[in-house]
Structures are given as C-alpha cells and as structure tokens.
mmCIF file of N, CA and C and ligand atoms in Angstrom:
data_model
loop_
_atom_site.group_PDB
_atom_site.id
_atom_site.type_symbol
_atom_site.label_atom_id
_atom_site.label_comp_id
_atom_site.label_asym_id
_atom_site.label_seq_id
_atom_site.Cartn_x
_atom_site.Cartn_y
_atom_site.Cartn_z
ATOM 1 N N UNK C 4 -14.705 106.790 -158.408
ATOM 2 C CA UNK C 4 -15.917 107.599 -158.544
ATOM 3 C C UNK C 4 -15.865 108.747 -157.522
ATOM 4 N N UNK C 5 -16.146 109.941 -157.981
ATOM 5 C CA UNK C 5 -16.003 111.099 -157.094
ATOM 6 C C UNK C 5 -17.258 111.358 -156.260
ATOM 7 N N UNK C 6 -18.417 111.232 -156.897
ATOM 8 C CA UNK C 6 -19.676 111.500 -156.183
ATOM 9 C C UNK C 6 -20.834 111.105 -157.094
ATOM 10 N N UNK C 7 -22.031 111.069 -156.507
ATOM 11 C CA UNK C 7 -23.225 110.908 -157.331
ATOM 12 C C UNK C 7 -23.505 112.265 -157.968
ATOM 13 N N UNK C 8 -23.336 112.356 -159.284
ATOM 14 C CA UNK C 8 -23.513 113.636 -159.979
ATOM 15 C C UNK C 8 -24.997 113.936 -160.134
ATOM 16 N N UNK C 9 -25.742 112.931 -160.602
ATOM 17 C CA UNK C 9 -27.197 113.116 -160.702
ATOM 18 C C UNK C 9 -27.929 111.785 -160.726
ATOM 19 N N UNK C 10 -29.234 111.864 -160.490
ATOM 20 C CA UNK C 10 -30.136 110.739 -160.683
ATOM 21 C C UNK C 10 -31.022 111.080 -161.864
ATOM 22 N N UNK C 11 -31.182 110.142 -162.777
ATOM 23 C CA UNK C 11 -32.016 110.343 -163.964
ATOM 24 C C UNK C 11 -33.394 109.738 -163.734
ATOM 25 N N UNK C 12 -34.426 110.525 -164.014
ATOM 26 C CA UNK C 12 -35.810 110.098 -163.817
ATOM 27 C C UNK C 12 -36.533 110.201 -165.159
ATOM 28 N N UNK C 13 -37.105 109.105 -165.623
ATOM 29 C CA UNK C 13 -37.858 109.125 -166.881
ATOM 30 C C UNK C 13 -39.258 109.692 -166.641
ATOM 31 N N UNK C 14 -39.678 110.604 -167.500
ATOM 32 C CA UNK C 14 -41.011 111.209 -167.367
ATOM 33 C C UNK C 14 -41.734 111.166 -168.716
ATOM 34 N N UNK C 15 -43.051 111.161 -168.632
ATOM 35 C CA UNK C 15 -43.860 111.192 -169.860
ATOM 36 C C UNK C 15 -43.840 112.586 -170.472
ATOM 37 N N UNK C 16 -43.842 113.611 -169.606
ATOM 38 C CA UNK C 16 -43.970 114.984 -170.084
ATOM 39 C C UNK C 16 -43.177 115.937 -169.195
ATOM 40 N N UNK C 17 -42.184 116.607 -169.801
ATOM 41 C CA UNK C 17 -41.424 117.609 -169.032
ATOM 42 C C UNK C 17 -42.335 118.746 -168.602
ATOM 43 N N UNK C 18 -43.247 119.107 -169.489
ATOM 44 C CA UNK C 18 -44.146 120.228 -169.197
ATOM 45 C C UNK C 18 -44.914 119.992 -167.897
ATOM 46 N N UNK C 19 -45.353 118.740 -167.696
ATOM 47 C CA UNK C 19 -46.094 118.424 -166.470
ATOM 48 C C UNK C 19 -45.159 118.137 -165.305
ATOM 49 N N UNK C 20 -44.006 117.551 -165.592
ATOM 50 C CA UNK C 20 -43.139 117.082 -164.512
ATOM 51 C C UNK C 20 -42.278 118.190 -163.924
ATOM 52 N N UNK C 21 -41.909 119.197 -164.723
ATOM 53 C CA UNK C 21 -41.052 120.271 -164.188
ATOM 54 C C UNK C 21 -41.728 120.982 -163.013
ATOM 55 N N UNK C 22 -42.996 121.433 -163.141
ATOM 56 C CA UNK C 22 -43.628 122.083 -161.981
ATOM 57 C C UNK C 22 -43.733 121.150 -160.774
ATOM 58 N N UNK C 23 -43.977 119.859 -161.030
ATOM 59 C CA UNK C 23 -44.070 118.888 -159.934
ATOM 60 C C UNK C 23 -42.745 118.804 -159.164
ATOM 61 N N UNK C 24 -41.635 118.702 -159.914
ATOM 62 C CA UNK C 24 -40.334 118.578 -159.257
ATOM 63 C C UNK C 24 -39.880 119.903 -158.651
ATOM 64 N N UNK C 25 -40.291 121.019 -159.248
ATOM 65 C CA UNK C 25 -39.988 122.316 -158.631
ATOM 66 C C UNK C 25 -40.664 122.416 -157.267
ATOM 67 N N UNK C 26 -41.904 121.928 -157.192
ATOM 68 C CA UNK C 26 -42.636 121.955 -155.926
ATOM 69 C C UNK C 26 -42.030 120.960 -154.936
ATOM 70 N N UNK C 27 -41.689 119.768 -155.435
ATOM 71 C CA UNK C 27 -41.119 118.733 -154.572
ATOM 72 C C UNK C 27 -39.783 119.171 -153.977
ATOM 73 N N UNK C 28 -38.904 119.685 -154.838
ATOM 74 C CA UNK C 28 -37.532 120.003 -154.416
ATOM 75 C C UNK C 28 -37.395 121.423 -153.887
ATOM 76 N N UNK C 29 -38.426 122.230 -154.120
ATOM 77 C CA UNK C 29 -38.420 123.641 -153.713
ATOM 78 C C UNK C 29 -37.251 124.394 -154.337
ATOM 79 N N UNK C 30 -36.989 124.119 -155.602
ATOM 80 C CA UNK C 30 -35.930 124.807 -156.342
ATOM 81 C C UNK C 30 -36.330 124.845 -157.817
ATOM 82 N N UNK C 31 -35.982 125.936 -158.529
ATOM 83 C CA UNK C 31 -36.390 126.008 -159.930
ATOM 84 C C UNK C 31 -35.535 125.121 -160.830
ATOM 85 N N UNK C 32 -36.124 124.653 -161.911
ATOM 86 C CA UNK C 32 -35.364 123.992 -162.970
ATOM 87 C C UNK C 32 -34.375 125.020 -163.510
ATOM 88 N N UNK C 33 -33.058 124.680 -163.545
ATOM 89 C CA UNK C 33 -32.067 125.682 -163.970
ATOM 90 C C UNK C 33 -31.630 125.501 -165.411
ATOM 91 N N UNK C 34 -31.992 124.362 -166.014
ATOM 92 C CA UNK C 34 -31.564 124.158 -167.396
ATOM 93 C C UNK C 34 -32.444 123.128 -168.095
ATOM 94 N N UNK C 35 -32.794 123.417 -169.357
ATOM 95 C CA UNK C 35 -33.450 122.430 -170.218
ATOM 96 C C UNK C 35 -32.571 122.273 -171.444
ATOM 97 N N UNK C 36 -32.368 121.020 -171.841
ATOM 98 C CA UNK C 36 -31.452 120.797 -172.945
ATOM 99 C C UNK C 36 -31.814 119.515 -173.678
ATOM 100 N N UNK C 37 -31.796 119.548 -174.999
ATOM 101 C CA UNK C 37 -32.025 118.358 -175.806
ATOM 102 C C UNK C 37 -30.707 117.696 -176.163
ATOM 103 N N UNK C 38 -30.710 116.363 -176.207
ATOM 104 C CA UNK C 38 -29.566 115.617 -176.742
ATOM 105 C C UNK C 38 -30.105 114.823 -177.923
ATOM 106 N N UNK C 39 -29.889 115.388 -179.125
ATOM 107 C CA UNK C 39 -30.514 114.842 -180.333
ATOM 108 C C UNK C 39 -30.085 113.400 -180.585
ATOM 109 N N UNK C 40 -28.797 113.096 -180.345
ATOM 110 C CA UNK C 40 -28.281 111.755 -180.643
ATOM 111 C C UNK C 40 -28.977 110.691 -179.796
ATOM 112 N N UNK C 41 -29.453 111.056 -178.613
ATOM 113 C CA UNK C 41 -30.128 110.109 -177.726
ATOM 114 C C UNK C 41 -31.645 110.209 -177.817
ATOM 115 N N UNK C 42 -32.147 111.173 -178.595
ATOM 116 C CA UNK C 42 -33.590 111.363 -178.709
ATOM 117 C C UNK C 42 -34.230 111.725 -177.388
ATOM 118 N N UNK C 43 -33.586 112.629 -176.660
ATOM 119 C CA UNK C 43 -34.071 112.947 -175.321
ATOM 120 C C UNK C 43 -34.034 114.451 -175.065
ATOM 121 N N UNK C 44 -35.033 114.914 -174.288
ATOM 122 C CA UNK C 44 -35.048 116.270 -173.754
ATOM 123 C C UNK C 44 -34.825 116.149 -172.256
ATOM 124 N N UNK C 45 -33.963 116.990 -171.715
ATOM 125 C CA UNK C 45 -33.658 116.890 -170.290
ATOM 126 C C UNK C 45 -33.997 118.191 -169.567
ATOM 127 N N UNK C 46 -34.202 118.071 -168.263
ATOM 128 C CA UNK C 46 -34.378 119.244 -167.397
ATOM 129 C C UNK C 46 -33.642 118.956 -166.100
ATOM 130 N N UNK C 47 -32.913 119.956 -165.585
ATOM 131 C CA UNK C 47 -32.035 119.748 -164.425
ATOM 132 C C UNK C 47 -32.445 120.595 -163.230
ATOM 133 N N UNK C 48 -32.261 119.988 -162.052
ATOM 134 C CA UNK C 48 -32.510 120.649 -160.764
ATOM 135 C C UNK C 48 -31.297 120.397 -159.879
ATOM 136 N N UNK C 49 -30.844 121.423 -159.185
ATOM 137 C CA UNK C 49 -29.731 121.243 -158.252
ATOM 138 C C UNK C 49 -30.286 120.827 -156.894
ATOM 139 N N UNK C 50 -29.731 119.772 -156.316
ATOM 140 C CA UNK C 50 -30.118 119.355 -154.961
ATOM 141 C C UNK C 50 -28.833 119.159 -154.175
ATOM 142 N N UNK C 51 -28.439 120.145 -153.398
ATOM 143 C CA UNK C 51 -27.158 120.080 -152.700
ATOM 144 C C UNK C 51 -26.033 119.929 -153.710
ATOM 145 N N UNK C 52 -25.177 118.901 -153.519
ATOM 146 C CA UNK C 52 -24.046 118.691 -154.423
ATOM 147 C C UNK C 52 -24.418 117.833 -155.628
ATOM 148 N N UNK C 53 -25.660 117.342 -155.650
ATOM 149 C CA UNK C 53 -26.087 116.476 -156.738
ATOM 150 C C UNK C 53 -27.230 117.138 -157.507
ATOM 151 N N UNK C 54 -27.682 116.451 -158.550
ATOM 152 C CA UNK C 54 -28.753 116.989 -159.384
ATOM 153 C C UNK C 54 -29.793 115.908 -159.650
ATOM 154 N N UNK C 55 -30.950 116.379 -160.039
ATOM 155 C CA UNK C 55 -31.977 115.500 -160.599
ATOM 156 C C UNK C 55 -32.084 115.849 -162.074
ATOM 157 N N UNK C 56 -32.063 114.836 -162.931
ATOM 158 C CA UNK C 56 -32.208 115.020 -164.371
ATOM 159 C C UNK C 56 -33.516 114.351 -164.804
ATOM 160 N N UNK C 57 -34.454 115.129 -165.309
ATOM 161 C CA UNK C 57 -35.673 114.547 -165.867
ATOM 162 C C UNK C 57 -35.428 114.260 -167.341
ATOM 163 N N UNK C 58 -35.947 113.125 -167.813
ATOM 164 C CA UNK C 58 -35.719 112.697 -169.192
ATOM 165 C C UNK C 58 -37.048 112.442 -169.888
ATOM 166 N N UNK C 59 -37.253 113.142 -170.974
ATOM 167 C CA UNK C 59 -38.463 112.950 -171.782
ATOM 168 C C UNK C 59 -38.021 112.508 -173.176
ATOM 169 N N UNK C 60 -38.709 111.546 -173.758
ATOM 170 C CA UNK C 60 -38.373 111.090 -175.111
ATOM 171 C C UNK C 60 -38.722 112.183 -176.120
ATOM 172 N N UNK C 61 -37.799 112.443 -177.048
ATOM 173 C CA UNK C 61 -38.097 113.427 -178.087
ATOM 174 C C UNK C 61 -38.336 112.761 -179.436
ATOM 175 N N UNK C 62 -38.164 111.445 -179.493
ATOM 176 C CA UNK C 62 -38.596 110.678 -180.671
ATOM 177 C C UNK C 62 -39.058 109.291 -180.227
ATOM 178 N N UNK C 63 -39.967 108.699 -181.013
ATOM 179 C CA UNK C 63 -40.656 107.488 -180.534
ATOM 180 C C UNK C 63 -39.772 106.253 -180.390
ATOM 181 N N UNK C 64 -38.600 106.222 -181.061
ATOM 182 C CA UNK C 64 -37.769 105.017 -180.976
ATOM 183 C C UNK C 64 -36.547 105.237 -180.079
ATOM 184 N N UNK C 65 -36.565 106.290 -179.259
ATOM 185 C CA UNK C 65 -35.404 106.576 -178.416
ATOM 186 C C UNK C 65 -35.374 105.625 -177.223
ATOM 187 N N UNK C 66 -34.198 105.461 -176.598
ATOM 188 C CA UNK C 66 -34.102 104.578 -175.427
ATOM 189 C C UNK C 66 -35.087 104.952 -174.311
ATOM 190 N N UNK C 67 -35.315 106.242 -174.114
ATOM 191 C CA UNK C 67 -36.250 106.650 -173.057
ATOM 192 C C UNK C 67 -37.689 106.258 -173.418
ATOM 193 N N UNK C 68 -38.051 106.391 -174.681
ATOM 194 C CA UNK C 68 -39.393 105.975 -175.106
ATOM 195 C C UNK C 68 -39.590 104.487 -174.838
ATOM 196 N N UNK C 69 -38.558 103.696 -175.139
ATOM 197 C CA UNK C 69 -38.641 102.247 -174.912
ATOM 198 C C UNK C 69 -38.722 101.936 -173.422
ATOM 199 N N UNK C 70 -37.946 102.659 -172.638
ATOM 200 C CA UNK C 70 -37.979 102.467 -171.180
ATOM 201 C C UNK C 70 -39.372 102.761 -170.631
ATOM 202 N N UNK C 71 -39.960 103.884 -171.072
ATOM 203 C CA UNK C 71 -41.294 104.272 -170.583
ATOM 204 C C UNK C 71 -42.346 103.237 -170.964
ATOM 205 N N UNK C 72 -42.211 102.714 -172.171
ATOM 206 C CA UNK C 72 -43.147 101.699 -172.639
ATOM 207 C C UNK C 72 -43.110 100.464 -171.740
ATOM 208 N N UNK C 73 -41.901 100.091 -171.363
ATOM 209 C CA UNK C 73 -41.696 98.871 -170.593
ATOM 210 C C UNK C 73 -41.999 99.076 -169.106
ATOM 211 N N UNK C 74 -41.536 100.197 -168.553
ATOM 212 C CA UNK C 74 -41.558 100.375 -167.092
ATOM 213 C C UNK C 74 -42.457 101.493 -166.598
ATOM 214 N N UNK C 75 -42.876 102.373 -167.489
ATOM 215 C CA UNK C 75 -43.582 103.565 -167.030
ATOM 216 C C UNK C 75 -42.594 104.572 -166.472
ATOM 217 N N UNK C 76 -43.075 105.738 -166.041
ATOM 218 C CA UNK C 76 -42.184 106.777 -165.538
ATOM 219 C C UNK C 76 -41.585 106.397 -164.185
ATOM 220 N N UNK C 77 -40.412 106.969 -163.903
ATOM 221 C CA UNK C 77 -39.769 106.721 -162.615
ATOM 222 C C UNK C 77 -38.261 106.681 -162.737
ATOM 223 N N UNK C 78 -37.626 106.126 -161.695
ATOM 224 C CA UNK C 78 -36.160 106.105 -161.640
ATOM 225 C C UNK C 78 -35.570 105.403 -162.868
ATOM 226 N N UNK C 79 -34.560 106.023 -163.480
ATOM 227 C CA UNK C 79 -33.969 105.490 -164.707
ATOM 228 C C UNK C 79 -32.478 105.145 -164.563
ATOM 229 N N UNK C 80 -31.661 106.085 -164.085
ATOM 230 C CA UNK C 80 -30.225 105.792 -163.951
ATOM 231 C C UNK C 80 -29.563 106.634 -162.874
ATOM 232 N N UNK C 81 -28.407 106.131 -162.405
ATOM 233 C CA UNK C 81 -27.570 106.911 -161.492
ATOM 234 C C UNK C 81 -26.309 107.296 -162.257
ATOM 235 N N UNK C 82 -25.884 108.548 -162.095
ATOM 236 C CA UNK C 82 -24.689 109.037 -162.790
ATOM 237 C C UNK C 82 -23.609 109.360 -161.764
ATOM 238 N N UNK C 83 -22.445 108.724 -161.947
ATOM 239 C CA UNK C 83 -21.300 108.981 -161.083
ATOM 240 C C UNK C 83 -20.326 109.894 -161.810
ATOM 241 N N UNK C 84 -19.874 110.920 -161.118
ATOM 242 C CA UNK C 84 -18.832 111.765 -161.685
ATOM 243 C C UNK C 84 -17.483 111.092 -161.492
ATOM 244 N N UNK C 85 -16.686 111.089 -162.545
ATOM 245 C CA UNK C 85 -15.342 110.512 -162.468
ATOM 246 C C UNK C 85 -14.322 111.550 -162.938
ATOM 247 N N UNK C 86 -13.073 111.367 -162.505
ATOM 248 C CA UNK C 86 -12.020 112.333 -162.854
ATOM 249 C C UNK C 86 -11.507 112.092 -164.268
ATOM 250 N N UNK C 87 -11.478 110.816 -164.680
ATOM 251 C CA UNK C 87 -10.934 110.463 -165.994
ATOM 252 C C UNK C 87 -11.805 109.351 -166.588
ATOM 253 N N UNK C 88 -12.752 109.735 -167.415
ATOM 254 C CA UNK C 88 -13.763 108.779 -167.892
ATOM 255 C C UNK C 88 -13.133 107.698 -168.778
ATOM 256 N N UNK C 89 -12.121 108.044 -169.563
ATOM 257 C CA UNK C 89 -11.484 107.037 -170.426
ATOM 258 C C UNK C 89 -10.812 105.951 -169.579
ATOM 259 N N UNK C 90 -10.093 106.384 -168.560
ATOM 260 C CA UNK C 90 -9.414 105.430 -167.677
ATOM 261 C C UNK C 90 -10.431 104.588 -166.911
ATOM 262 N N UNK C 91 -11.513 105.211 -166.508
ATOM 263 C CA UNK C 91 -12.537 104.511 -165.721
ATOM 264 C C UNK C 91 -13.241 103.444 -166.576
ATOM 265 N N UNK C 92 -13.526 103.765 -167.842
ATOM 266 C CA UNK C 92 -14.141 102.774 -168.739
ATOM 267 C C UNK C 92 -13.207 101.584 -168.944
ATOM 268 N N UNK C 93 -11.929 101.862 -169.103
ATOM 269 C CA UNK C 93 -10.954 100.791 -169.282
ATOM 270 C C UNK C 93 -10.900 99.909 -168.036
ATOM 271 N N UNK C 94 -10.888 100.552 -166.871
ATOM 272 C CA UNK C 94 -10.848 99.810 -165.603
ATOM 273 C C UNK C 94 -12.079 98.910 -165.457
ATOM 274 N N UNK C 95 -13.256 99.470 -165.752
ATOM 275 C CA UNK C 95 -14.499 98.722 -165.551
ATOM 276 C C UNK C 95 -14.620 97.570 -166.545
ATOM 277 N N UNK C 96 -14.197 97.818 -167.787
ATOM 278 C CA UNK C 96 -14.256 96.747 -168.777
ATOM 279 C C UNK C 96 -13.338 95.593 -168.367
ATOM 280 N N UNK C 97 -12.150 95.925 -167.897
ATOM 281 C CA UNK C 97 -11.209 94.889 -167.416
ATOM 282 C C UNK C 97 -11.797 94.127 -166.241
ATOM 283 N N UNK C 98 -12.593 94.832 -165.419
ATOM 284 C CA UNK C 98 -13.192 94.203 -164.240
ATOM 285 C C UNK C 98 -14.427 93.377 -164.614
ATOM 286 N N UNK C 99 -14.769 93.338 -165.916
ATOM 287 C CA UNK C 99 -15.841 92.464 -166.370
ATOM 288 C C UNK C 99 -17.182 93.138 -166.571
ATOM 289 N N UNK C 100 -17.238 94.449 -166.437
ATOM 290 C CA UNK C 100 -18.512 95.149 -166.673
ATOM 291 C C UNK C 100 -18.720 95.352 -168.171
ATOM 292 N N UNK C 101 -19.996 95.285 -168.548
ATOM 293 C CA UNK C 101 -20.333 95.422 -169.964
ATOM 294 C C UNK C 101 -20.628 96.894 -170.258
ATOM 295 N N UNK C 102 -19.925 97.443 -171.240
ATOM 296 C CA UNK C 102 -20.112 98.849 -171.591
ATOM 297 C C UNK C 102 -21.168 98.988 -172.687
ATOM 298 N N UNK C 103 -22.054 99.966 -172.553
ATOM 299 C CA UNK C 103 -22.961 100.299 -173.653
ATOM 300 C C UNK C 103 -22.209 101.176 -174.656
ATOM 301 N N UNK C 104 -21.401 102.083 -174.140
ATOM 302 C CA UNK C 104 -20.577 102.945 -174.991
ATOM 303 C C UNK C 104 -19.104 102.598 -174.774
ATOM 304 N N UNK C 105 -18.441 102.176 -175.834
ATOM 305 C CA UNK C 105 -17.022 101.816 -175.730
ATOM 306 C C UNK C 105 -16.164 103.042 -175.464
ATOM 307 N N UNK C 106 -16.612 104.181 -175.970
ATOM 308 C CA UNK C 106 -15.883 105.419 -175.700
ATOM 309 C C UNK C 106 -16.897 106.505 -175.351
ATOM 310 N N UNK C 107 -16.477 107.512 -174.590
ATOM 311 C CA UNK C 107 -17.413 108.537 -174.124
ATOM 312 C C UNK C 107 -18.003 109.353 -175.267
ATOM 313 N N UNK C 108 -19.200 109.846 -175.046
ATOM 314 C CA UNK C 108 -19.827 110.701 -176.035
ATOM 315 C C UNK C 108 -20.363 111.949 -175.349
ATOM 316 N N UNK C 109 -20.821 112.904 -176.162
ATOM 317 C CA UNK C 109 -21.315 114.158 -175.597
ATOM 318 C C UNK C 109 -22.686 113.948 -174.980
ATOM 319 N N UNK C 110 -22.839 114.389 -173.738
ATOM 320 C CA UNK C 110 -24.128 114.322 -173.063
ATOM 321 C C UNK C 110 -24.627 115.718 -172.736
ATOM 322 N N UNK C 111 -25.727 115.773 -172.003
ATOM 323 C CA UNK C 111 -26.279 117.061 -171.583
ATOM 324 C C UNK C 111 -25.393 117.675 -170.502
ATOM 325 N N UNK C 112 -25.599 118.960 -170.245
ATOM 326 C CA UNK C 112 -24.986 119.653 -169.110
ATOM 327 C C UNK C 112 -23.457 119.669 -169.183
ATOM 328 N N UNK C 113 -22.932 119.826 -170.423
ATOM 329 C CA UNK C 113 -21.490 119.993 -170.618
ATOM 330 C C UNK C 113 -20.657 118.812 -170.115
ATOM 331 N N UNK C 114 -21.124 117.590 -170.432
ATOM 332 C CA UNK C 114 -20.443 116.400 -169.927
ATOM 333 C C UNK C 114 -20.032 115.471 -171.062
ATOM 334 N N UNK C 115 -18.979 114.698 -170.802
ATOM 335 C CA UNK C 115 -18.705 113.490 -171.583
ATOM 336 C C UNK C 115 -19.279 112.344 -170.770
ATOM 337 N N UNK C 116 -20.026 111.475 -171.423
ATOM 338 C CA UNK C 116 -20.740 110.432 -170.685
ATOM 339 C C UNK C 116 -20.563 109.061 -171.340
ATOM 340 N N UNK C 117 -20.820 108.024 -170.564
ATOM 341 C CA UNK C 117 -20.878 106.655 -171.079
ATOM 342 C C UNK C 117 -21.725 105.845 -170.106
ATOM 343 N N UNK C 118 -22.448 104.858 -170.650
ATOM 344 C CA UNK C 118 -23.314 104.023 -169.820
ATOM 345 C C UNK C 118 -22.757 102.610 -169.719
ATOM 346 N N UNK C 119 -23.025 101.972 -168.576
ATOM 347 C CA UNK C 119 -22.743 100.547 -168.395
ATOM 348 C C UNK C 119 -24.042 99.786 -168.568
ATOM 349 N N UNK C 120 -23.943 98.566 -169.075
ATOM 350 C CA UNK C 120 -25.154 97.776 -169.289
ATOM 351 C C UNK C 120 -25.691 97.240 -167.964
ATOM 352 N N UNK C 121 -27.005 97.425 -167.722
ATOM 353 C CA UNK C 121 -27.568 96.962 -166.438
ATOM 354 C C UNK C 121 -27.452 95.450 -166.229
ATOM 355 N N UNK C 122 -27.262 94.689 -167.311
ATOM 356 C CA UNK C 122 -27.072 93.242 -167.173
ATOM 357 C C UNK C 122 -25.865 92.930 -166.301
ATOM 358 N N UNK C 123 -24.858 93.805 -166.367
ATOM 359 C CA UNK C 123 -23.617 93.533 -165.628
ATOM 360 C C UNK C 123 -23.548 94.305 -164.304
ATOM 361 N N UNK C 124 -24.608 95.034 -163.965
ATOM 362 C CA UNK C 124 -24.580 95.849 -162.734
ATOM 363 C C UNK C 124 -25.805 95.591 -161.860
ATOM 364 N N UNK C 125 -26.218 94.322 -161.816
ATOM 365 C CA UNK C 125 -27.313 93.964 -160.919
ATOM 366 C C UNK C 125 -28.605 94.717 -161.242
ATOM 367 N N UNK C 126 -28.767 95.068 -162.532
ATOM 368 C CA UNK C 126 -30.019 95.705 -162.953
ATOM 369 C C UNK C 126 -30.019 97.218 -162.853
ATOM 370 N N UNK C 127 -28.922 97.793 -162.368
ATOM 371 C CA UNK C 127 -28.850 99.253 -162.214
ATOM 372 C C UNK C 127 -28.204 99.865 -163.460
ATOM 373 N N UNK C 128 -28.913 100.807 -164.079
ATOM 374 C CA UNK C 128 -28.315 101.519 -165.213
ATOM 375 C C UNK C 128 -27.375 102.594 -164.669
ATOM 376 N N UNK C 129 -26.100 102.484 -165.033
ATOM 377 C CA UNK C 129 -25.061 103.375 -164.492
ATOM 378 C C UNK C 129 -24.495 104.245 -165.597
ATOM 379 N N UNK C 130 -24.453 105.540 -165.339
ATOM 380 C CA UNK C 130 -23.819 106.493 -166.241
ATOM 381 C C UNK C 130 -22.544 106.993 -165.570
ATOM 382 N N UNK C 131 -21.482 107.089 -166.346
ATOM 383 C CA UNK C 131 -20.279 107.778 -165.874
ATOM 384 C C UNK C 131 -20.247 109.122 -166.563
ATOM 385 N N UNK C 132 -19.845 110.157 -165.854
ATOM 386 C CA UNK C 132 -19.738 111.452 -166.525
ATOM 387 C C UNK C 132 -18.540 112.225 -166.021
ATOM 388 N N UNK C 133 -18.014 113.010 -166.935
ATOM 389 C CA UNK C 133 -16.874 113.880 -166.625
ATOM 390 C C UNK C 133 -17.158 115.242 -167.220
ATOM 391 N N UNK C 134 -17.008 116.256 -166.398
ATOM 392 C CA UNK C 134 -17.201 117.630 -166.858
ATOM 393 C C UNK C 134 -16.198 117.925 -167.975
ATOM 394 N N UNK C 135 -16.697 118.544 -169.074
ATOM 395 C CA UNK C 135 -15.752 118.948 -170.132
ATOM 396 C C UNK C 135 -14.884 120.094 -169.643
ATOM 397 N N UNK C 136 -13.662 120.138 -170.102
ATOM 398 C CA UNK C 136 -12.701 121.183 -169.713
ATOM 399 C C UNK C 136 -12.498 121.214 -168.201
ATOM 400 N N UNK C 137 -12.514 120.036 -167.594
ATOM 401 C CA UNK C 137 -12.288 120.019 -166.142
ATOM 402 C C UNK C 137 -11.158 119.055 -165.819
HETATM 403 ZN ZN1 ZN J 23 -27.886 111.223 -166.864
#
C-alpha cells in the first residue's frame, strides 16, 4: 500500500455537506462526479497528500443508501492507493481476505478500484485504488 488516498464519508445531501466540508477543511470542493454503476454521487476535497470523498446515494437501492439507512451519515471507507491493484487483490485473497470485487472496476476520480469485505477486515470497509494510466 502506497498511502491513504482518501477517506470516504457518507452524507445525506451533497448540497448541504459540500459547504460544511469546505468550511471545515478551508478548501474548495475540486470535483463532483457520479458513478452510475454504484448509484453514487461523489465530491472531492484535497487535504495535503490525501483526499476526502463525500458520498451521496443517487438511487434508493444503492450501497450508500443502505449504509445511511443502517448507520446514518459519517465515516464509510478508507481507500489505499496501490501500485498494482490486480497483484494486490491476488495477494490479499491468498492471505484470506474476502473480496467484494474479484477484479477492479472503474471508480470516481480516474481510478480502478476494488473493495474488501468488512467481515474480513475487523469491520473496516477498505477500498484499493490505482490511478488509471499510472
Ligand atoms: Zn472511495
């Protein structure tokens, strides 16, 4: 793992949460992007070498909608940047971690991403990501 790329925070409303996080972090939201396959709208903030990703459900049956229903808004996942996501998934699966995605898929912010199941990571939802064309 190279670094913590971002922390994902589930929110009820990007419209309300973006100004809050802009005030909190004292930096503007630099990107908003939808990921249709995940039913999510995202907003990104740069914080030093890492980012904050806000996640709003864009359809009622999306994973974020279910998370909000169960837990309310707040911390959702940690994303680690890796140099080779395919190799890293293979390594983690061999080490006994349960993968949500067997192979990487397209995520927000020009990334290939995959999630590990929190059942196998002490309750922490872990995302691996690799910059495309990097
Ligand atoms: Zn993420």
